[in-house]
mmCIF file of N, CA and C in Angstrom:
data_model
loop_
_atom_site.group_PDB
_atom_site.id
_atom_site.type_symbol
_atom_site.label_atom_id
_atom_site.label_comp_id
_atom_site.label_asym_id
_atom_site.label_seq_id
_atom_site.Cartn_x
_atom_site.Cartn_y
_atom_site.Cartn_z
ATOM 1 N N UNK A 1 291.554 82.332 -119.362
ATOM 2 C CA UNK A 1 290.672 81.411 -120.039
ATOM 3 C C UNK A 1 291.311 80.027 -120.019
ATOM 4 N N UNK A 2 290.543 79.028 -119.686
ATOM 5 C CA UNK A 2 291.004 77.645 -119.646
ATOM 6 C C UNK A 2 290.639 76.956 -120.962
ATOM 7 N N UNK A 3 291.642 76.387 -121.618
ATOM 8 C CA UNK A 3 291.446 75.739 -122.912
ATOM 9 C C UNK A 3 291.919 74.301 -122.813
ATOM 10 N N UNK A 4 291.173 73.378 -123.407
ATOM 11 C CA UNK A 4 291.593 71.984 -123.473
ATOM 12 C C UNK A 4 292.009 71.681 -124.897
ATOM 13 N N UNK A 5 293.214 71.156 -125.051
ATOM 14 C CA UNK A 5 293.755 70.765 -126.351
ATOM 15 C C UNK A 5 293.698 69.254 -126.449
ATOM 16 N N UNK A 6 293.060 68.772 -127.498
ATOM 17 C CA UNK A 6 292.947 67.333 -127.719
ATOM 18 C C UNK A 6 293.711 66.989 -128.990
ATOM 19 N N UNK A 7 294.635 66.061 -128.860
ATOM 20 C CA UNK A 7 295.473 65.677 -129.987
ATOM 21 C C UNK A 7 296.832 66.337 -129.879
ATOM 22 N N UNK A 8 297.528 66.403 -130.971
ATOM 23 C CA UNK A 8 298.859 66.991 -130.960
ATOM 24 C C UNK A 8 299.922 65.948 -130.670
ATOM 25 N N UNK A 9 301.143 66.410 -130.568
ATOM 26 C CA UNK A 9 302.265 65.510 -130.331
ATOM 27 C C UNK A 9 302.722 65.611 -128.885
ATOM 28 N N UNK A 10 303.006 64.475 -128.288
ATOM 29 C CA UNK A 10 303.443 64.445 -126.888
ATOM 30 C C UNK A 10 304.705 65.282 -126.681
ATOM 31 N N UNK A 11 305.627 65.223 -127.629
ATOM 32 C CA UNK A 11 306.896 65.930 -127.462
ATOM 33 C C UNK A 11 306.742 67.450 -127.497
ATOM 34 N N UNK A 12 305.604 67.954 -127.976
ATOM 35 C CA UNK A 12 305.374 69.395 -128.046
ATOM 36 C C UNK A 12 304.505 69.932 -126.915
ATOM 37 N N UNK A 13 304.137 69.100 -125.966
ATOM 38 C CA UNK A 13 303.228 69.554 -124.910
ATOM 39 C C UNK A 13 303.768 70.750 -124.140
ATOM 40 N N UNK A 14 305.048 70.745 -123.813
ATOM 41 C CA UNK A 14 305.626 71.886 -123.095
ATOM 42 C C UNK A 14 305.548 73.155 -123.942
ATOM 43 N N UNK A 15 305.760 73.014 -125.255
ATOM 44 C CA UNK A 15 305.669 74.162 -126.151
ATOM 45 C C UNK A 15 304.233 74.662 -126.274
ATOM 46 N N UNK A 16 303.273 73.736 -126.317
ATOM 47 C CA UNK A 16 301.864 74.130 -126.367
ATOM 48 C C UNK A 16 301.498 74.932 -125.119
ATOM 49 N N UNK A 17 301.910 74.446 -123.958
ATOM 50 C CA UNK A 17 301.580 75.117 -122.698
ATOM 51 C C UNK A 17 302.241 76.484 -122.627
ATOM 52 N N UNK A 18 303.492 76.580 -123.085
ATOM 53 C CA UNK A 18 304.198 77.868 -123.089
ATOM 54 C C UNK A 18 303.521 78.861 -124.030
ATOM 55 N N UNK A 19 303.083 78.403 -125.195
ATOM 56 C CA UNK A 19 302.397 79.282 -126.145
ATOM 57 C C UNK A 19 301.074 79.776 -125.571
ATOM 58 N N UNK A 20 300.381 78.913 -124.847
ATOM 59 C CA UNK A 20 299.117 79.322 -124.232
ATOM 60 C C UNK A 20 299.357 80.367 -123.139
ATOM 61 N N UNK A 21 300.410 80.176 -122.338
ATOM 62 C CA UNK A 21 300.722 81.146 -121.282
ATOM 63 C C UNK A 21 301.076 82.501 -121.875
ATOM 64 N N UNK A 22 301.755 82.504 -123.022
ATOM 65 C CA UNK A 22 302.091 83.765 -123.696
ATOM 66 C C UNK A 22 300.837 84.558 -124.024
ATOM 67 N N UNK A 23 299.769 83.858 -124.355
ATOM 68 C CA UNK A 23 298.514 84.510 -124.723
ATOM 69 C C UNK A 23 297.563 84.655 -123.539
ATOM 70 N N UNK A 24 298.026 84.321 -122.330
ATOM 71 C CA UNK A 24 297.202 84.508 -121.137
ATOM 72 C C UNK A 24 296.170 83.424 -120.900
ATOM 73 N N UNK A 25 296.407 82.225 -121.424
ATOM 74 C CA UNK A 25 295.476 81.110 -121.261
ATOM 75 C C UNK A 25 296.135 79.994 -120.464
ATOM 76 N N UNK A 26 295.328 79.232 -119.776
ATOM 77 C CA UNK A 26 295.836 77.989 -119.183
ATOM 78 C C UNK A 26 295.402 76.856 -120.108
ATOM 79 N N UNK A 27 296.282 75.879 -120.295
ATOM 80 C CA UNK A 27 296.048 74.833 -121.284
ATOM 81 C C UNK A 27 296.146 73.464 -120.639
ATOM 82 N N UNK A 28 295.183 72.620 -120.969
ATOM 83 C CA UNK A 28 295.189 71.222 -120.556
ATOM 84 C C UNK A 28 295.335 70.396 -121.825
ATOM 85 N N UNK A 29 296.317 69.508 -121.861
ATOM 86 C CA UNK A 29 296.590 68.701 -123.056
ATOM 87 C C UNK A 29 296.153 67.258 -122.843
ATOM 88 N N UNK A 30 295.385 66.747 -123.793
ATOM 89 C CA UNK A 30 295.005 65.337 -123.822
ATOM 90 C C UNK A 30 295.451 64.830 -125.184
ATOM 91 N N UNK A 31 296.458 63.971 -125.204
ATOM 92 C CA UNK A 31 297.066 63.608 -126.480
ATOM 93 C C UNK A 31 296.397 62.430 -127.171
ATOM 94 N N UNK A 32 295.621 61.634 -126.435
ATOM 95 C CA UNK A 32 295.000 60.473 -127.072
ATOM 96 C C UNK A 32 293.729 60.081 -126.332
ATOM 97 N N UNK A 33 292.980 59.195 -126.968
ATOM 98 C CA UNK A 33 291.771 58.664 -126.349
ATOM 99 C C UNK A 33 292.203 57.659 -125.294
ATOM 100 N N UNK A 34 292.001 57.993 -124.037
ATOM 101 C CA UNK A 34 292.438 57.134 -122.948
ATOM 102 C C UNK A 34 291.290 56.919 -121.980
ATOM 103 N N UNK A 35 291.532 56.153 -120.971
ATOM 104 C CA UNK A 35 290.500 55.878 -119.980
ATOM 105 C C UNK A 35 290.009 57.189 -119.366
ATOM 106 N N UNK A 36 288.718 57.283 -119.141
ATOM 107 C CA UNK A 36 288.081 58.485 -118.565
ATOM 108 C C UNK A 36 288.313 59.725 -119.426
ATOM 109 N N UNK A 37 288.323 59.547 -120.730
ATOM 110 C CA UNK A 37 288.587 60.639 -121.672
ATOM 111 C C UNK A 37 287.630 61.807 -121.462
ATOM 112 N N UNK A 38 286.348 61.519 -121.359
ATOM 113 C CA UNK A 38 285.341 62.583 -121.230
ATOM 114 C C UNK A 38 285.512 63.332 -119.913
ATOM 115 N N UNK A 39 285.817 62.624 -118.824
ATOM 116 C CA UNK A 39 286.033 63.275 -117.537
ATOM 117 C C UNK A 39 287.292 64.138 -117.562
ATOM 118 N N UNK A 40 288.314 63.703 -118.295
ATOM 119 C CA UNK A 40 289.557 64.464 -118.367
ATOM 120 C C UNK A 40 289.375 65.783 -119.114
ATOM 121 N N UNK A 41 288.404 65.840 -120.021
ATOM 122 C CA UNK A 41 288.139 67.092 -120.729
ATOM 123 C C UNK A 41 287.722 68.170 -119.743
ATOM 124 N N UNK A 42 286.935 67.797 -118.763
ATOM 125 C CA UNK A 42 286.498 68.761 -117.755
ATOM 126 C C UNK A 42 285.473 69.730 -118.312
ATOM 127 N N UNK A 43 285.525 70.974 -117.848
ATOM 128 C CA UNK A 43 284.590 72.004 -118.298
ATOM 129 C C UNK A 43 285.375 73.258 -118.685
ATOM 130 N N UNK A 44 286.106 73.206 -119.801
ATOM 131 C CA UNK A 44 286.930 74.346 -120.205
ATOM 132 C C UNK A 44 286.091 75.461 -120.828
ATOM 133 N N UNK A 45 286.727 76.612 -121.008
ATOM 134 C CA UNK A 45 286.072 77.725 -121.691
ATOM 135 C C UNK A 45 286.065 77.516 -123.197
ATOM 136 N N UNK A 46 287.026 76.735 -123.706
ATOM 137 C CA UNK A 46 287.113 76.446 -125.141
ATOM 138 C C UNK A 46 287.874 75.136 -125.342
ATOM 139 N N UNK A 47 287.646 74.510 -126.498
ATOM 140 C CA UNK A 47 288.356 73.275 -126.847
ATOM 141 C C UNK A 47 288.957 73.419 -128.232
ATOM 142 N N UNK A 48 290.145 72.848 -128.390
ATOM 143 C CA UNK A 48 290.809 72.793 -129.689
ATOM 144 C C UNK A 48 291.136 71.338 -129.958
ATOM 145 N N UNK A 49 290.795 70.851 -131.149
ATOM 146 C CA UNK A 49 291.095 69.474 -131.533
ATOM 147 C C UNK A 49 292.027 69.501 -132.732
ATOM 148 N N UNK A 50 293.213 68.907 -132.578
ATOM 149 C CA UNK A 50 294.137 68.722 -133.698
ATOM 150 C C UNK A 50 293.764 67.392 -134.348
ATOM 151 N N UNK A 51 293.062 67.455 -135.467
ATOM 152 C CA UNK A 51 292.432 66.274 -136.041
ATOM 153 C C UNK A 51 293.399 65.298 -136.707
ATOM 154 N N UNK A 52 294.600 65.733 -137.083
ATOM 155 C CA UNK A 52 295.492 64.790 -137.756
ATOM 156 C C UNK A 52 296.241 63.894 -136.791
ATOM 157 N N UNK A 53 296.205 64.178 -135.507
ATOM 158 C CA UNK A 53 296.935 63.374 -134.526
ATOM 159 C C UNK A 53 296.017 62.794 -133.454
ATOM 160 N N UNK A 54 294.791 62.481 -133.813
ATOM 161 C CA UNK A 54 293.844 61.928 -132.844
ATOM 162 C C UNK A 54 292.958 60.917 -133.564
ATOM 163 N N UNK A 55 292.488 59.935 -132.846
ATOM 164 C CA UNK A 55 291.636 58.915 -133.462
ATOM 165 C C UNK A 55 290.258 59.491 -133.780
ATOM 166 N N UNK A 56 289.570 58.824 -134.681
ATOM 167 C CA UNK A 56 288.214 59.258 -135.039
ATOM 168 C C UNK A 56 287.289 59.163 -133.825
ATOM 169 N N UNK A 57 287.480 58.149 -133.026
ATOM 170 C CA UNK A 57 286.648 57.966 -131.836
ATOM 171 C C UNK A 57 286.847 59.104 -130.840
ATOM 172 N N UNK A 58 288.103 59.507 -130.604
ATOM 173 C CA UNK A 58 288.371 60.611 -129.680
ATOM 174 C C UNK A 58 287.800 61.918 -130.223
ATOM 175 N N UNK A 59 287.925 62.125 -131.520
ATOM 176 C CA UNK A 59 287.365 63.334 -132.130
ATOM 177 C C UNK A 59 285.846 63.355 -131.972
ATOM 178 N N UNK A 60 285.219 62.217 -132.181
ATOM 179 C CA UNK A 60 283.768 62.129 -132.053
ATOM 180 C C UNK A 60 283.333 62.440 -130.621
ATOM 181 N N UNK A 61 284.044 61.881 -129.650
ATOM 182 C CA UNK A 61 283.717 62.136 -128.247
ATOM 183 C C UNK A 61 283.910 63.614 -127.895
ATOM 184 N N UNK A 62 284.979 64.219 -128.383
ATOM 185 C CA UNK A 62 285.249 65.633 -128.093
ATOM 186 C C UNK A 62 284.145 66.523 -128.656
ATOM 187 N N UNK A 63 283.724 66.251 -129.876
ATOM 188 C CA UNK A 63 282.640 67.033 -130.493
ATOM 189 C C UNK A 63 281.348 66.853 -129.708
ATOM 190 N N UNK A 64 281.082 65.642 -129.285
ATOM 191 C CA UNK A 64 279.872 65.357 -128.513
ATOM 192 C C UNK A 64 279.877 66.127 -127.190
ATOM 193 N N UNK A 65 281.010 66.138 -126.495
ATOM 194 C CA UNK A 65 281.118 66.862 -125.231
ATOM 195 C C UNK A 65 280.958 68.364 -125.456
ATOM 196 N N UNK A 66 281.613 68.889 -126.476
ATOM 197 C CA UNK A 66 281.532 70.328 -126.761
ATOM 198 C C UNK A 66 280.099 70.753 -127.062
ATOM 199 N N UNK A 67 279.408 69.961 -127.845
ATOM 200 C CA UNK A 67 278.018 70.309 -128.184
ATOM 201 C C UNK A 67 277.108 70.217 -126.968
ATOM 202 N N UNK A 68 277.276 69.169 -126.167
ATOM 203 C CA UNK A 68 276.380 68.976 -125.022
ATOM 204 C C UNK A 68 276.591 70.023 -123.931
ATOM 205 N N UNK A 69 277.810 70.567 -123.830
ATOM 206 C CA UNK A 69 278.115 71.538 -122.786
ATOM 207 C C UNK A 69 278.235 72.974 -123.304
ATOM 208 N N UNK A 70 277.921 73.192 -124.569
ATOM 209 C CA UNK A 70 278.022 74.521 -125.197
ATOM 210 C C UNK A 70 279.419 75.119 -125.065
ATOM 211 N N UNK A 71 280.428 74.318 -125.334
ATOM 212 C CA UNK A 71 281.813 74.762 -125.282
ATOM 213 C C UNK A 71 282.254 75.102 -126.699
ATOM 214 N N UNK A 72 282.802 76.297 -126.924
ATOM 215 C CA UNK A 72 283.315 76.633 -128.253
ATOM 216 C C UNK A 72 284.398 75.639 -128.672
ATOM 217 N N UNK A 73 284.318 75.171 -129.919
ATOM 218 C CA UNK A 73 285.219 74.137 -130.418
ATOM 219 C C UNK A 73 285.867 74.582 -131.710
ATOM 220 N N UNK A 74 287.179 74.434 -131.781
ATOM 221 C CA UNK A 74 287.914 74.684 -133.015
ATOM 222 C C UNK A 74 288.587 73.388 -133.424
ATOM 223 N N UNK A 75 288.430 73.009 -134.684
ATOM 224 C CA UNK A 75 289.067 71.803 -135.196
ATOM 225 C C UNK A 75 290.079 72.214 -136.253
ATOM 226 N N UNK A 76 291.337 71.793 -136.046
ATOM 227 C CA UNK A 76 292.440 72.195 -136.906
ATOM 228 C C UNK A 76 293.156 70.930 -137.359
ATOM 229 N N UNK A 77 293.511 70.876 -138.637
ATOM 230 C CA UNK A 77 294.164 69.662 -139.149
ATOM 231 C C UNK A 77 295.621 69.578 -138.720
ATOM 232 N N UNK A 78 296.337 70.678 -138.747
ATOM 233 C CA UNK A 78 297.755 70.636 -138.375
ATOM 234 C C UNK A 78 297.905 70.656 -136.862
ATOM 235 N N UNK A 79 299.091 70.304 -136.379
ATOM 236 C CA UNK A 79 299.271 70.205 -134.927
ATOM 237 C C UNK A 79 300.504 70.958 -134.449
ATOM 238 N N UNK A 80 300.902 71.987 -135.162
ATOM 239 C CA UNK A 80 302.067 72.760 -134.756
ATOM 240 C C UNK A 80 301.737 73.806 -133.706
ATOM 241 N N UNK A 81 302.781 74.324 -133.096
ATOM 242 C CA UNK A 81 302.618 75.355 -132.078
ATOM 243 C C UNK A 81 302.040 76.620 -132.694
ATOM 244 N N UNK A 82 302.434 76.928 -133.919
ATOM 245 C CA UNK A 82 301.897 78.117 -134.584
ATOM 246 C C UNK A 82 300.399 77.976 -134.848
ATOM 247 N N UNK A 83 299.939 76.763 -135.134
ATOM 248 C CA UNK A 83 298.499 76.530 -135.315
ATOM 249 C C UNK A 83 297.755 76.774 -134.017
ATOM 250 N N UNK A 84 298.353 76.349 -132.913
ATOM 251 C CA UNK A 84 297.739 76.592 -131.601
ATOM 252 C C UNK A 84 297.665 78.081 -131.314
ATOM 253 N N UNK A 85 298.746 78.803 -131.600
ATOM 254 C CA UNK A 85 298.746 80.257 -131.367
ATOM 255 C C UNK A 85 297.637 80.945 -132.153
ATOM 256 N N UNK A 86 297.443 80.544 -133.404
ATOM 257 C CA UNK A 86 296.384 81.132 -134.227
ATOM 258 C C UNK A 86 295.006 80.856 -133.616
ATOM 259 N N UNK A 87 294.802 79.646 -133.138
ATOM 260 C CA UNK A 87 293.518 79.300 -132.514
ATOM 261 C C UNK A 87 293.282 80.115 -131.241
ATOM 262 N N UNK A 88 294.329 80.290 -130.452
ATOM 263 C CA UNK A 88 294.184 81.032 -129.205
ATOM 264 C C UNK A 88 293.928 82.505 -129.442
ATOM 265 N N UNK A 89 294.478 83.048 -130.501
ATOM 266 C CA UNK A 89 294.207 84.460 -130.827
ATOM 267 C C UNK A 89 292.760 84.643 -131.234
ATOM 268 N N UNK A 90 292.186 83.614 -131.870
ATOM 269 C CA UNK A 90 290.796 83.686 -132.326
ATOM 270 C C UNK A 90 289.779 83.459 -131.233
ATOM 271 N N UNK A 91 290.201 82.866 -130.107
ATOM 272 C CA UNK A 91 289.231 82.566 -129.051
ATOM 273 C C UNK A 91 289.147 83.665 -128.021
#
């Protein structure tokens, strides 16, 4: 399953990817609202948004993309690796 993670901390990206591989998922990390944000999301099987480490604009765009493409979306306030693991177990 391909999952896109929006938000989180740059220094934890390797840990996020390793945690996703442990659960049999491939993970794409987008840490901030940047140029071509919507195109970078792609067409994943699921999306996770860490809301405490992302701008309101990026969160709004992510929700809009998820709704328009019928992508399951989980929004989590914390941005730790354990929070990601919990989300991946639920998806």
